[in-house]
PDB file of C-alpha atoms in Angstrom:
ATOM      1  CA  MET A   1       0.000   0.000   0.000  1.00 60.00           C
ATOM      2  CA  LEU A   2       1.224   3.460  -0.904  1.00 66.00           C
ATOM      3  CA  LEU A   3       0.467   4.830   2.553  1.00 63.00           C
ATOM      4  CA  SER A   4       2.957   2.439   4.175  1.00 68.00           C
ATOM      5  CA  LEU A   5       5.776   4.109   2.214  1.00 67.00           C
ATOM      6  CA  LEU A   6       5.113   7.361   4.033  1.00 65.00           C
ATOM      7  CA  THR A   7       7.000   6.069   7.074  1.00 72.00           C
ATOM      8  CA  SER A   8       9.233   3.398   5.533  1.00 74.00           C
ATOM      9  CA  ASN A   9      10.459   5.366   2.498  1.00 75.00           C
ATOM     10  CA  PRO A  10       9.193   8.979   2.379  1.00 78.00           C
ATOM     11  CA  GLY A  11      11.203   9.782  -0.763  1.00 79.00           C
ATOM     12  CA  ALA A  12       9.587   6.936  -2.701  1.00 77.00           C
ATOM     13  CA  PHE A  13       6.175   7.971  -1.359  1.00 77.00           C
ATOM     14  CA  ILE A  14       6.602  11.531  -2.658  1.00 83.00           C
ATOM     15  CA  ILE A  15       7.791  10.388  -6.103  1.00 83.00           C
ATOM     16  CA  ILE A  16       4.992   7.825  -6.529  1.00 82.00           C
ATOM     17  CA  ALA A  17       2.291  10.123  -5.130  1.00 82.00           C
ATOM     18  CA  LEU A  18       3.292  13.000  -7.419  1.00 86.00           C
ATOM     19  CA  ALA A  19       3.521  10.679 -10.424  1.00 87.00           C
ATOM     20  CA  LEU A  20       0.055   9.291  -9.681  1.00 86.00           C
ATOM     21  CA  VAL A  21      -1.540  12.693  -9.170  1.00 87.00           C
ATOM     22  CA  LEU A  22      -0.021  14.206 -12.304  1.00 91.00           C
ATOM     23  CA  SER A  23      -0.735  11.143 -14.443  1.00 92.00           C
ATOM     24  CA  LEU A  24      -4.374  11.041 -13.322  1.00 92.00           C
ATOM     25  CA  ALA A  25      -4.683  14.775 -14.027  1.00 93.00           C
ATOM     26  CA  VAL A  26      -3.303  14.352 -17.560  1.00 95.00           C
ATOM     27  CA  HIS A  27      -5.632  11.391 -18.126  1.00 95.00           C
ATOM     28  CA  GLU A  28      -8.741  13.351 -17.141  1.00 96.00           C
ATOM     29  CA  PHE A  29      -7.564  16.495 -18.947  1.00 97.00           C
ATOM     30  CA  ALA A  30      -7.217  14.424 -22.132  1.00 97.00           C
ATOM     31  CA  HIS A  31     -10.863  13.361 -21.835  1.00 97.00           C
ATOM     32  CA  ALA A  32     -12.001  16.943 -21.213  1.00 97.00           C
ATOM     33  CA  TYR A  33      -9.827  18.534 -23.911  1.00 97.00           C
ATOM     34  CA  THR A  34     -10.910  16.007 -26.547  1.00 98.00           C
ATOM     35  CA  ALA A  35     -14.601  16.502 -25.755  1.00 97.00           C
ATOM     36  CA  ASP A  36     -14.122  20.273 -25.832  1.00 97.00           C
ATOM     37  CA  ARG A  37     -12.372  20.140 -29.199  1.00 96.00           C
ATOM     38  CA  LEU A  38     -15.089  17.876 -30.613  1.00 96.00           C
ATOM     39  CA  GLY A  39     -17.782  20.397 -29.750  1.00 95.00           C
ATOM     40  CA  ASP A  40     -19.061  19.424 -26.306  1.00 96.00           C
ATOM     41  CA  PRO A  41     -18.949  22.443 -23.938  1.00 96.00           C
ATOM     42  CA  THR A  42     -19.815  20.352 -20.846  1.00 97.00           C
ATOM     43  CA  PRO A  43     -16.261  19.735 -19.546  1.00 97.00           C
ATOM     44  CA  ARG A  44     -15.356  23.426 -19.896  1.00 96.00           C
ATOM     45  CA  ARG A  45     -18.565  24.385 -18.097  1.00 96.00           C
ATOM     46  CA  TYR A  46     -17.446  22.259 -15.152  1.00 96.00           C
ATOM     47  CA  GLY A  47     -13.882  23.609 -15.193  1.00 96.00           C
ATOM     48  CA  ARG A  48     -12.283  20.363 -16.308  1.00 96.00           C
ATOM     49  CA  VAL A  49     -10.307  21.573 -19.343  1.00 97.00           C
ATOM     50  CA  THR A  50      -7.267  22.145 -17.158  1.00 96.00           C
ATOM     51  CA  LEU A  51      -4.119  20.350 -16.042  1.00 94.00           C
ATOM     52  CA  ASN A  52      -4.665  21.512 -12.458  1.00 94.00           C
ATOM     53  CA  PRO A  53      -4.874  18.233 -10.455  1.00 91.00           C
ATOM     54  CA  ILE A  54      -7.250  19.799  -7.924  1.00 92.00           C
ATOM     55  CA  ALA A  55      -9.956  19.969 -10.591  1.00 94.00           C
ATOM     56  CA  HIS A  56      -9.697  16.229 -11.265  1.00 94.00           C
ATOM     57  CA  LEU A  57      -8.947  14.493  -7.961  1.00 90.00           C
ATOM     58  CA  ASP A  58     -11.758  12.785  -6.079  1.00 88.00           C
ATOM     59  CA  PRO A  59     -11.322  12.718  -2.259  1.00 86.00           C
ATOM     60  CA  VAL A  60     -12.629   9.152  -1.901  1.00 84.00           C
ATOM     61  CA  GLY A  61     -10.731   7.904  -4.946  1.00 81.00           C
ATOM     62  CA  THR A  62      -7.500   9.471  -3.699  1.00 79.00           C
ATOM     63  CA  LEU A  63      -7.963   7.917  -0.253  1.00 78.00           C
ATOM     64  CA  LEU A  64      -8.490   4.513  -1.830  1.00 75.00           C
ATOM     65  CA  LEU A  65      -5.255   4.939  -3.784  1.00 74.00           C
ATOM     66  CA  LEU A  66      -3.402   5.522  -0.519  1.00 71.00           C
ATOM     67  CA  VAL A  67      -4.920   2.728   1.535  1.00 70.00           C
ATOM     68  CA  ALA A  68      -6.058   0.102  -0.981  1.00 64.00           C
ATOM     69  CA  GLY A  69      -3.674   0.523  -3.919  1.00 62.00           C
ATOM     70  CA  PHE A  70      -6.389   1.399  -6.440  1.00 67.00           C
ATOM     71  CA  GLY A  71      -8.683   4.359  -6.779  1.00 71.00           C
ATOM     72  CA  PHE A  72     -10.111   6.846  -9.226  1.00 79.00           C
ATOM     73  CA  ALA A  73     -10.313  10.482 -10.249  1.00 87.00           C
ATOM     74  CA  LYS A  74     -13.515  12.443 -10.844  1.00 90.00           C
ATOM     75  CA  PRO A  75     -15.085  11.358 -14.145  1.00 91.00           C
ATOM     76  CA  VAL A  76     -15.210  14.109 -16.745  1.00 94.00           C
ATOM     77  CA  PRO A  77     -18.862  15.030 -17.447  1.00 94.00           C
ATOM     78  CA  ILE A  78     -19.742  14.916 -21.131  1.00 94.00           C
ATOM     79  CA  ASN A  79     -22.914  15.047 -23.211  1.00 94.00           C
ATOM     80  CA  PRO A  80     -22.816  12.186 -25.749  1.00 90.00           C
ATOM     81  CA  GLY A  81     -25.552  13.972 -27.663  1.00 91.00           C
ATOM     82  CA  ASN A  82     -23.013  16.661 -28.575  1.00 95.00           C
ATOM     83  CA  LEU A  83     -20.397  14.134 -29.623  1.00 94.00           C
ATOM     84  CA  GLY A  84     -22.108  11.315 -31.456  1.00 91.00           C
ATOM     85  CA  ARG A  85     -21.038   7.693 -31.406  1.00 90.00           C
ATOM     86  CA  TRP A  86     -17.483   8.095 -32.668  1.00 94.00           C
ATOM     87  CA  GLY A  87     -16.836  11.335 -30.816  1.00 96.00           C
ATOM     88  CA  THR A  88     -17.788   9.596 -27.572  1.00 94.00           C
ATOM     89  CA  MET A  89     -15.388   6.780 -28.426  1.00 95.00           C
ATOM     90  CA  TRP A  90     -12.491   9.162 -29.037  1.00 97.00           C
ATOM     91  CA  VAL A  91     -13.183  10.981 -25.785  1.00 97.00           C
ATOM     92  CA  ALA A  92     -13.027   7.654 -23.943  1.00 96.00           C
ATOM     93  CA  ALA A  93      -9.850   6.616 -25.754  1.00 97.00           C
ATOM     94  CA  ALA A  94      -8.109   9.939 -25.119  1.00 97.00           C
ATOM     95  CA  GLY A  95      -7.356   9.121 -21.468  1.00 96.00           C
ATOM     96  CA  PRO A  96      -5.491   5.825 -22.051  1.00 95.00           C
ATOM     97  CA  ILE A  97      -3.796   7.315 -25.129  1.00 96.00           C
ATOM     98  CA  SER A  98      -2.433  10.164 -22.993  1.00 96.00           C
ATOM     99  CA  ASN A  99      -0.966   7.631 -20.552  1.00 94.00           C
ATOM    100  CA  ILE A 100       0.621   5.679 -23.397  1.00 92.00           C
ATOM    101  CA  VAL A 101       2.171   8.894 -24.752  1.00 93.00           C
ATOM    102  CA  ILE A 102       3.649   9.702 -21.330  1.00 93.00           C
ATOM    103  CA  ALA A 103       5.023   6.155 -20.990  1.00 91.00           C
ATOM    104  CA  VAL A 104       6.633   6.331 -24.439  1.00 89.00           C
ATOM    105  CA  LEU A 105       8.139   9.736 -23.635  1.00 91.00           C
ATOM    106  CA  CYS A 106       9.636   8.327 -20.422  1.00 90.00           C
ATOM    107  CA  ALA A 107      11.066   5.383 -22.359  1.00 87.00           C
ATOM    108  CA  VAL A 108      12.721   7.758 -24.820  1.00 87.00           C
ATOM    109  CA  LEU A 109      14.142   9.874 -21.998  1.00 89.00           C
ATOM    110  CA  LEU A 110      15.517   6.734 -20.330  1.00 86.00           C
ATOM    111  CA  LYS A 111      17.492   6.097 -23.495  1.00 84.00           C
ATOM    112  CA  VAL A 112      18.875   9.608 -24.005  1.00 87.00           C
ATOM    113  CA  LEU A 113      19.407  11.029 -20.502  1.00 85.00           C
ATOM    114  CA  PRO A 114      22.438  10.207 -18.320  1.00 83.00           C
ATOM    115  CA  PRO A 115      21.479   7.166 -16.190  1.00 79.00           C
ATOM    116  CA  THR A 116      21.599   8.717 -12.741  1.00 83.00           C
ATOM    117  CA  THR A 117      19.783   7.086  -9.832  1.00 83.00           C
ATOM    118  CA  LEU A 118      17.308   9.968  -9.595  1.00 81.00           C
ATOM    119  CA  THR A 119      16.396  10.062 -13.292  1.00 84.00           C
ATOM    120  CA  LEU A 120      16.034   6.276 -13.435  1.00 85.00           C
ATOM    121  CA  THR A 121      13.802   6.232 -10.362  1.00 85.00           C
ATOM    122  CA  ILE A 122      11.535   9.056 -11.522  1.00 86.00           C
ATOM    123  CA  LEU A 123      11.243   7.993 -15.159  1.00 88.00           C
ATOM    124  CA  LEU A 124      10.681   4.315 -14.358  1.00 87.00           C
ATOM    125  CA  THR A 125       8.051   5.233 -11.775  1.00 87.00           C
ATOM    126  CA  VAL A 126       6.189   7.573 -14.116  1.00 89.00           C
ATOM    127  CA  MET A 127       6.414   5.112 -17.003  1.00 89.00           C
ATOM    128  CA  SER A 128       5.206   2.166 -14.911  1.00 86.00           C
ATOM    129  CA  ILE A 129       2.280   4.119 -13.452  1.00 87.00           C
ATOM    130  CA  ASN A 130       1.138   5.281 -16.878  1.00 91.00           C
ATOM    131  CA  VAL A 131       1.379   1.791 -18.351  1.00 89.00           C
ATOM    132  CA  VAL A 132      -0.800   0.552 -15.471  1.00 87.00           C
ATOM    133  CA  LEU A 133      -3.320   3.388 -15.936  1.00 90.00           C
ATOM    134  CA  ALA A 134      -3.565   2.757 -19.679  1.00 92.00           C
ATOM    135  CA  ILE A 135      -4.052  -1.001 -19.336  1.00 89.00           C
ATOM    136  CA  PHE A 136      -6.459  -0.765 -16.403  1.00 87.00           C
ATOM    137  CA  ASN A 137      -8.679   1.833 -18.065  1.00 91.00           C
ATOM    138  CA  LEU A 138      -8.860  -0.205 -21.275  1.00 91.00           C
ATOM    139  CA  ILE A 139     -10.470  -3.133 -19.449  1.00 88.00           C
ATOM    140  CA  PRO A 140     -13.973  -3.371 -21.004  1.00 87.00           C
ATOM    141  CA  ILE A 141     -16.021  -3.294 -17.801  1.00 86.00           C
ATOM    142  CA  PRO A 142     -18.617  -0.627 -16.923  1.00 86.00           C
ATOM    143  CA  LEU A 143     -17.422   2.816 -15.821  1.00 85.00           C
ATOM    144  CA  LEU A 144     -13.968   2.294 -17.349  1.00 89.00           C
ATOM    145  CA  ASP A 145     -12.859   3.774 -20.663  1.00 93.00           C
ATOM    146  CA  GLY A 146     -12.661   0.342 -22.254  1.00 93.00           C
ATOM    147  CA  SER A 147     -16.398  -0.207 -21.838  1.00 92.00           C
ATOM    148  CA  ARG A 148     -17.186   3.082 -23.567  1.00 92.00           C
ATOM    149  CA  ILE A 149     -14.870   2.248 -26.456  1.00 94.00           C
ATOM    150  CA  LEU A 150     -16.492  -1.183 -26.756  1.00 92.00           C
ATOM    151  CA  GLY A 151     -19.933   0.393 -26.476  1.00 91.00           C
ATOM    152  CA  ALA A 152     -19.200   2.690 -29.410  1.00 91.00           C
ATOM    153  CA  LEU A 153     -17.984  -0.235 -31.509  1.00 92.00           C
ATOM    154  CA  VAL A 154     -21.005  -2.368 -30.560  1.00 91.00           C
ATOM    155  CA  PRO A 155     -23.963   0.029 -30.080  1.00 88.00           C
ATOM    156  CA  SER A 156     -26.365  -2.592 -28.680  1.00 85.00           C
ATOM    157  CA  LEU A 157     -23.840  -3.481 -25.997  1.00 85.00           C
ATOM    158  CA  GLY A 158     -23.221   0.206 -25.381  1.00 82.00           C
ATOM    159  CA  ARG A 159     -26.891   0.741 -24.597  1.00 83.00           C
ATOM    160  CA  SER A 160     -26.860  -2.128 -22.114  1.00 87.00           C
ATOM    161  CA  LEU A 161     -23.725  -0.773 -20.436  1.00 84.00           C
ATOM    162  CA  ALA A 162     -25.274   2.700 -20.225  1.00 82.00           C
ATOM    163  CA  GLN A 163     -28.401   1.246 -18.610  1.00 83.00           C
ATOM    164  CA  PHE A 164     -26.275  -0.605 -16.058  1.00 85.00           C
ATOM    165  CA  GLU A 165     -24.202   2.482 -15.252  1.00 82.00           C
ATOM    166  CA  ALA A 166     -27.419   4.439 -14.647  1.00 80.00           C
ATOM    167  CA  GLN A 167     -28.398   2.083 -11.821  1.00 82.00           C
ATOM    168  CA  PRO A 168     -27.975   3.527  -8.274  1.00 78.00           C
ATOM    169  CA  PHE A 169     -25.465   0.927  -7.070  1.00 82.00           C
ATOM    170  CA  SER A 170     -23.532   0.322 -10.291  1.00 83.00           C
ATOM    171  CA  PHE A 171     -20.429   2.077  -8.933  1.00 80.00           C
ATOM    172  CA  LEU A 172     -20.334  -0.103  -5.816  1.00 82.00           C
ATOM    173  CA  ILE A 173     -20.880  -3.255  -7.892  1.00 86.00           C
ATOM    174  CA  VAL A 174     -17.997  -2.391 -10.235  1.00 83.00           C
ATOM    175  CA  MET A 175     -15.664  -1.435  -7.379  1.00 79.00           C
ATOM    176  CA  GLY A 176     -16.544  -4.696  -5.632  1.00 82.00           C
ATOM    177  CA  PHE A 177     -15.809  -6.654  -8.800  1.00 82.00           C
ATOM    178  CA  ILE A 178     -12.454  -4.902  -9.248  1.00 79.00           C
ATOM    179  CA  PHE A 179     -11.556  -5.643  -5.614  1.00 78.00           C
ATOM    180  CA  LEU A 180     -12.497  -9.340  -5.908  1.00 81.00           C
ATOM    181  CA  ALA A 181     -10.737  -9.693  -9.261  1.00 80.00           C
ATOM    182  CA  ARG A 182      -7.696  -7.677  -8.238  1.00 77.00           C
ATOM    183  CA  ASP A 183      -5.332 -10.670  -8.410  1.00 83.00           C
ATOM    184  CA  PRO A 184      -6.062 -11.741 -12.021  1.00 84.00           C
ATOM    185  CA  ILE A 185      -6.337  -8.105 -13.115  1.00 80.00           C
ATOM    186  CA  GLY A 186      -3.037  -7.325 -11.385  1.00 80.00           C
ATOM    187  CA  GLY A 187      -1.437 -10.373 -13.011  1.00 84.00           C
ATOM    188  CA  VAL A 188      -2.384  -9.192 -16.495  1.00 81.00           C
ATOM    189  CA  ILE A 189      -1.189  -5.666 -15.770  1.00 80.00           C
ATOM    190  CA  ARG A 190       2.127  -6.898 -14.351  1.00 81.00           C
ATOM    191  CA  SER A 191       2.680  -9.135 -17.384  1.00 84.00           C
ATOM    192  CA  VAL A 192       2.143  -6.285 -19.836  1.00 80.00           C
ATOM    193  CA  GLN A 193       4.173  -3.944 -17.642  1.00 75.00           C
ATOM    194  CA  GLY A 194       7.057  -6.442 -17.595  1.00 78.00           C
ATOM    195  CA  TRP A 195       6.860  -6.826 -21.360  1.00 78.00           C
ATOM    196  CA  VAL A 196       7.026  -3.044 -21.827  1.00 74.00           C
ATOM    197  CA  LEU A 197      10.030  -2.743 -19.524  1.00 73.00           C
ATOM    198  CA  ASN A 198      11.719  -5.591 -21.382  1.00 75.00           C
ATOM    199  CA  VAL A 199      11.094  -3.881 -24.728  1.00 71.00           C
ATOM    200  CA  VAL A 200      12.550  -0.652 -23.350  1.00 66.00           C
ATOM    201  CA  GLY A 201      15.542  -2.615 -22.089  1.00 65.00           C
ATOM    202  CA  VAL A 202      15.372  -1.786 -18.357  1.00 60.00           C
TER     203      VAL A 202
END
């Protein structure tokens, strides 16, 4: 758990916490910016077209990150009616794409910058976190970006997912599923993460 690092390794806690906060902010900003550019004024109306992490962090989601190892930021509000089927898909995909871009940038910097302990620690941490965020959010289960991408590709399934998400306890059901399935989900993420690090050569 991230919170345990606060006493055992404060330096690592600060690096990981900052990397998480900034990566989540970029992820949510990418959703908001893409929707804004595609003609939906909703994210701008709610002050979400910004890289300021305060606008994107959810108190409960942040607490869960600290104590449980997984959490969430505030979802970016959008109006699918302003975006259409494919616009909604690109808004959903923008978040994971932003994390992939950050991970690739870190990989490039690892190759070109002098390999000091500090640069290796920071870049590997940021890269690993963004790989995890990209993979996790692409899982096609309700409330995650992957389900919205899948819903756009298969409209009938998208309608069913939207109906489920509209239910009062859908959030708790999904969070419970993620908690119960954390081991297989974590195994997949670690496998892909290891493959990426192997490709990068670190």
